[in-house]
PDB file of C-alpha atoms and ligand atoms in Angstrom:
ATOM      1  CA  MET A 122      -0.431  -0.096  -0.256  1.00  0.00           C
ATOM      2  CA  ALA A 123       1.854   3.176  -0.893  1.00  0.00           C
ATOM      3  CA  GLN A 124      -0.310   5.488  -0.135  1.00  0.00           C
ATOM      4  CA  ASP A 125       1.414   5.627   3.627  1.00  0.00           C
ATOM      5  CA  LEU A 126       4.265   6.581   2.121  1.00  0.00           C
ATOM      6  CA  PHE A 127       2.848   9.398  -0.334  1.00  0.00           C
ATOM      7  CA  GLU A 128       1.442  10.840   2.438  1.00  0.00           C
ATOM      8  CA  ALA A 129       4.136  10.075   4.770  1.00  0.00           C
ATOM      9  CA  ALA A 130       6.474  11.839   1.887  1.00  0.00           C
ATOM     10  CA  ARG A 131       3.948  15.213   1.654  1.00  0.00           C
ATOM     11  CA  ALA A 132       3.761  15.525   5.405  1.00  0.00           C
ATOM     12  CA  ALA A 133       7.267  16.022   5.518  1.00  0.00           C
ATOM     13  CA  MET A 134       7.244  18.353   2.603  1.00  0.00           C
ATOM     14  CA  ALA A 135       5.665  20.739   4.688  1.00  0.00           C
ATOM     15  CA  ARG A 136       8.642  20.885   6.746  1.00  0.00           C
ATOM     16  CA  ALA A 137      11.141  21.551   4.408  1.00  0.00           C
ATOM     17  CA  HIS A 138      13.653  24.295   4.542  1.00  0.00           C
ATOM     18  CA  ALA A 139      13.829  25.877   0.947  1.00  0.00           C
ATOM     19  CA  PRO A 140      14.470  29.675   1.152  1.00  0.00           C
ATOM     20  CA  TYR A 141      16.807  29.294  -1.403  1.00  0.00           C
ATOM     21  CA  SER A 142      15.465  27.189  -4.021  1.00  0.00           C
ATOM     22  CA  HIS A 143      11.677  26.747  -2.906  1.00  0.00           C
ATOM     23  CA  PHE A 144      12.009  23.761  -4.086  1.00  0.00           C
ATOM     24  CA  PRO A 145       9.539  22.009  -1.469  1.00  0.00           C
ATOM     25  CA  VAL A 146      10.796  17.776  -1.323  1.00  0.00           C
ATOM     26  CA  GLY A 147       9.377  15.213   0.990  1.00  0.00           C
ATOM     27  CA  ALA A 148      10.708  11.975   1.372  1.00  0.00           C
ATOM     28  CA  ALA A 149       9.722   8.136   3.028  1.00  0.00           C
ATOM     29  CA  LEU A 150      11.279   4.414   3.891  1.00  0.00           C
ATOM     30  CA  ARG A 151       9.181   1.594   4.439  1.00  0.00           C
ATOM     31  CA  ASP A 152      11.717  -0.856   6.679  1.00  0.00           C
ATOM     32  CA  GLY A 153      12.160  -3.877   6.872  1.00  0.00           C
ATOM     33  CA  ALA A 154       9.337  -3.992   9.598  1.00  0.00           C
ATOM     34  CA  GLY A 155       6.951  -1.319   7.887  1.00  0.00           C
ATOM     35  CA  GLY A 156       8.220   1.636   9.467  1.00  0.00           C
ATOM     36  CA  ILE A 157       7.940   4.471   7.508  1.00  0.00           C
ATOM     37  CA  HIS A 158      10.056   6.700   7.982  1.00  0.00           C
ATOM     38  CA  ALA A 159      10.097  10.387   5.793  1.00  0.00           C
ATOM     39  CA  GLY A 160      12.178  13.916   5.746  1.00  0.00           C
ATOM     40  CA  CYS A 161      12.827  16.868   3.752  1.00  0.00           C
ATOM     41  CA  ASN A 162      14.852  18.500   2.214  1.00  0.00           C
ATOM     42  CA  VAL A 163      17.894  21.372   4.589  1.00  0.00           C
ATOM     43  CA  GLU A 164      19.463  24.154   2.795  1.00  0.00           C
ATOM     44  CA  ASN A 165      21.793  26.750   3.788  1.00  0.00           C
ATOM     45  CA  ALA A 166      23.182  30.254   3.163  1.00  0.00           C
ATOM     46  CA  SER A 167      25.840  28.488   2.041  1.00  0.00           C
ATOM     47  CA  TYR A 168      24.273  26.007  -0.933  1.00  0.00           C
ATOM     48  CA  PRO A 169      26.215  23.462  -1.370  1.00  0.00           C
ATOM     49  CA  GLU A 170      26.144  22.348   2.486  1.00  0.00           C
ATOM     50  CA  GLY A 171      22.650  21.689   2.074  1.00  0.00           C
ATOM     51  CA  TRP A 172      21.030  17.771   1.510  1.00  0.00           C
ATOM     52  CA  CYS A 173      17.513  16.810   0.556  1.00  0.00           C
ATOM     53  CA  ALA A 174      15.040  14.956   1.579  1.00  0.00           C
ATOM     54  CA  GLU A 175      15.596  11.745   1.136  1.00  0.00           C
ATOM     55  CA  THR A 176      19.534  12.271   2.792  1.00  0.00           C
ATOM     56  CA  THR A 177      17.313  13.365   6.255  1.00  0.00           C
ATOM     57  CA  ALA A 178      14.937  10.479   6.073  1.00  0.00           C
ATOM     58  CA  LEU A 179      17.788   8.231   5.712  1.00  0.00           C
ATOM     59  CA  GLY A 180      18.698   9.558   8.796  1.00  0.00           C
ATOM     60  CA  ARG A 181      15.595   9.307  10.104  1.00  0.00           C
ATOM     61  CA  PHE A 182      16.145   5.868   8.987  1.00  0.00           C
ATOM     62  CA  VAL A 183      19.452   4.285  10.982  1.00  0.00           C
ATOM     63  CA  MET A 184      18.374   6.234  13.941  1.00  0.00           C
ATOM     64  CA  ALA A 185      15.095   3.915  13.760  1.00  0.00           C
ATOM     65  CA  GLY A 186      16.843   0.531  14.119  1.00  0.00           C
ATOM     66  CA  GLY A 187      17.756   0.716  10.218  1.00  0.00           C
ATOM     67  CA  GLY A 188      17.835  -2.681   8.200  1.00  0.00           C
ATOM     68  CA  GLN A 189      16.452  -2.869   5.108  1.00  0.00           C
ATOM     69  CA  ILE A 190      14.362  -0.425   2.271  1.00  0.00           C
ATOM     70  CA  THR A 191      11.454  -2.534   0.863  1.00  0.00           C
ATOM     71  CA  GLU A 192       9.891   1.186  -0.496  1.00  0.00           C
ATOM     72  CA  ILE A 193      10.608   4.958  -0.901  1.00  0.00           C
ATOM     73  CA  ALA A 194       7.936   7.538  -1.668  1.00  0.00           C
ATOM     74  CA  VAL A 195       9.285  11.071  -3.183  1.00  0.00           C
ATOM     75  CA  VAL A 196       7.037  14.229  -3.697  1.00  0.00           C
ATOM     76  CA  ALA A 197       7.937  17.578  -5.085  1.00  0.00           C
ATOM     77  CA  GLN A 198       4.948  19.699  -5.240  1.00  0.00           C
ATOM     78  CA  LYS A 199       6.123  22.268  -7.745  1.00  0.00           C
ATOM     79  CA  MET A 200       7.331  19.333 -10.035  1.00  0.00           C
ATOM     80  CA  ALA A 201       5.995  15.520 -10.977  1.00  0.00           C
ATOM     81  CA  ARG A 202       8.142  12.168 -10.612  1.00  0.00           C
ATOM     82  CA  ILE A 203      10.491  14.112  -9.498  1.00  0.00           C
ATOM     83  CA  MET A 204      13.716  11.212  -9.091  1.00  0.00           C
ATOM     84  CA  PRO A 205      15.920  11.509  -6.335  1.00  0.00           C
ATOM     85  CA  CYS A 206      19.690  12.770  -7.207  1.00  0.00           C
ATOM     86  CA  GLY A 207      22.569  11.077  -8.048  1.00  0.00           C
ATOM     87  CA  GLY A 208      24.057  11.225  -5.093  1.00  0.00           C
ATOM     88  CA  CYS A 209      21.229  10.154  -2.597  1.00  0.00           C
ATOM     89  CA  ARG A 210      20.225   6.929  -5.338  1.00  0.00           C
ATOM     90  CA  GLN A 211      24.542   6.079  -4.373  1.00  0.00           C
ATOM     91  CA  ARG A 212      22.764   6.733  -0.177  1.00  0.00           C
ATOM     92  CA  LEU A 213      19.844   4.663  -0.627  1.00  0.00           C
ATOM     93  CA  ALA A 214      21.680   1.871  -2.476  1.00  0.00           C
ATOM     94  CA  GLU A 215      23.442   1.314   0.980  1.00  0.00           C
ATOM     95  CA  PHE A 216      20.369  -0.103   1.940  1.00  0.00           C
ATOM     96  CA  ALA A 217      17.567  -0.542  -0.614  1.00  0.00           C
ATOM     97  CA  ALA A 218      16.907  -4.041  -1.581  1.00  0.00           C
ATOM     98  CA  PRO A 219      17.825  -3.338  -6.443  1.00  0.00           C
ATOM     99  CA  ASP A 220      13.930  -4.837  -6.446  1.00  0.00           C
ATOM    100  CA  ALA A 221      12.681  -2.050  -3.869  1.00  0.00           C
ATOM    101  CA  ARG A 222       9.756   0.103  -4.972  1.00  0.00           C
ATOM    102  CA  LEU A 223      10.021   3.154  -6.063  1.00  0.00           C
ATOM    103  CA  HIS A 224       7.152   5.940  -6.146  1.00  0.00           C
ATOM    104  CA  LEU A 225       7.531   8.920  -8.553  1.00  0.00           C
ATOM    105  CA  CYS A 226       4.925  10.576  -6.938  1.00  0.00           C
ATOM    106  CA  ASP A 227       2.983  13.977  -7.543  1.00  0.00           C
ATOM    107  CA  ALA A 228       1.294  16.593  -5.644  1.00  0.00           C
ATOM    108  CA  THR A 229      -2.495  14.492  -5.618  1.00  0.00           C
ATOM    109  CA  GLY A 230      -1.007  10.458  -5.596  1.00  0.00           C
ATOM    110  CA  VAL A 231       1.747   7.436  -6.911  1.00  0.00           C
ATOM    111  CA  VAL A 232       2.098   8.952 -10.318  1.00  0.00           C
ATOM    112  CA  GLU A 233       4.229   5.699 -11.496  1.00  0.00           C
ATOM    113  CA  THR A 234       6.835   3.225  -9.605  1.00  0.00           C
ATOM    114  CA  VAL A 235       9.380   1.592 -10.744  1.00  0.00           C
ATOM    115  CA  ALA A 236      11.998  -0.782  -8.901  1.00  0.00           C
ATOM    116  CA  PHE A 237      15.297   0.767  -7.150  1.00  0.00           C
ATOM    117  CA  ALA A 238      17.483  -1.402  -9.698  1.00  0.00           C
ATOM    118  CA  ASP A 239      16.000   1.017 -12.968  1.00  0.00           C
ATOM    119  CA  ILE A 240      17.603   4.105 -11.939  1.00  0.00           C
ATOM    120  CA  PHE A 241      20.422   2.967 -10.256  1.00  0.00           C
ATOM    121  CA  PRO A 242      21.722   0.630 -12.588  1.00  0.00           C
ATOM    122  CA  ARG A 243      25.618  -0.720 -11.542  1.00  0.00           C
ATOM    123  CA  GLY A 244      26.107   1.622  -9.096  1.00  0.00           C
ATOM    124  CA  PHE A 245      29.244   1.422  -6.149  1.00  0.00           C
ATOM    125  CA  GLY A 246      29.106  -1.035  -4.108  1.00  0.00           C
ATOM    126  CA  LEU A 247      31.780  -2.942  -1.366  1.00  0.00           C
ATOM    127  CA  GLU A 248      31.082  -6.096   0.362  1.00  0.00           C
ATOM    128  CA  ARG A 249      29.311  -5.091   2.812  1.00  0.00           C
ATOM    129  CA  PRO A 250      31.417  -6.207   6.876  1.00  0.00           C
ATOM    130  CA  ALA A 251      29.721  -9.358   8.575  1.00  0.00           C
TER     131      ALA A 251
HETATM  132  N1  THU B 353      16.214  17.928  -4.019  1.00  0.00           N
HETATM  133  C1  THU B 353      15.666  16.714  -3.150  1.00  0.00           C
HETATM  134  O1  THU B 353      14.918  17.395  -1.484  1.00  0.00           O
HETATM  135  N2  THU B 353      15.734  15.598  -3.784  1.00  0.00           N
HETATM  136  C2  THU B 353      15.623  15.107  -4.811  1.00  0.00           C
HETATM  137  O2  THU B 353      15.778  14.034  -5.476  1.00  0.00           O
HETATM  138  C3  THU B 353      16.828  16.083  -5.871  1.00  0.00           C
HETATM  139  C4  THU B 353      16.272  18.029  -5.322  1.00  0.00           C
HETATM  140  C5  THU B 353      16.214  19.421  -3.100  1.00  0.00           C
HETATM  141  C6  THU B 353      17.951  20.106  -2.650  1.00  0.00           C
HETATM  142  C7  THU B 353      17.459  21.506  -2.998  1.00  0.00           C
HETATM  143  O3  THU B 353      16.550  21.861  -1.892  1.00  0.00           O
HETATM  144  C8  THU B 353      16.182  21.454  -3.889  1.00  0.00           C
HETATM  145  O4  THU B 353      15.557  19.902  -3.773  1.00  0.00           O
HETATM  146  C9  THU B 353      16.278  22.288  -4.848  1.00  0.00           C
HETATM  147  O5  THU B 353      17.352  20.619  -5.955  1.00  0.00           O
END
């Protein structure tokens, strides 16, 4: 059920700190136990120091216990079907299974669902330590 994940991402978007781009983004991740971890983008007066909604959500996911990400939703009110940026794809790949579902959303709901492997093929990865 992607609707709850979409709604968590949309609620997170309302918390965005985006006074420079005026481009609020929300992201929500579902963990293996069904828990939801949401985040917004957090910009900074020193522009490169800001970060994406997916990265905030990842921090909350790890702090809640981490594990594996099974589902992801991303929403931006000013863009239908926003795609995670390249850096966030690498960060998400640390925890997302290749068959994790990524829900691309507009302000009203899920527009398209793809597999994580579709947006991050042949990504860099090391063997994880035991
Ligand atoms: N942004 C995200 O939060 N997630 C994305 O996937 C793409 C871009 C943010 C970064 C910045 O605060 C604003 O959107 C404009 O680039």
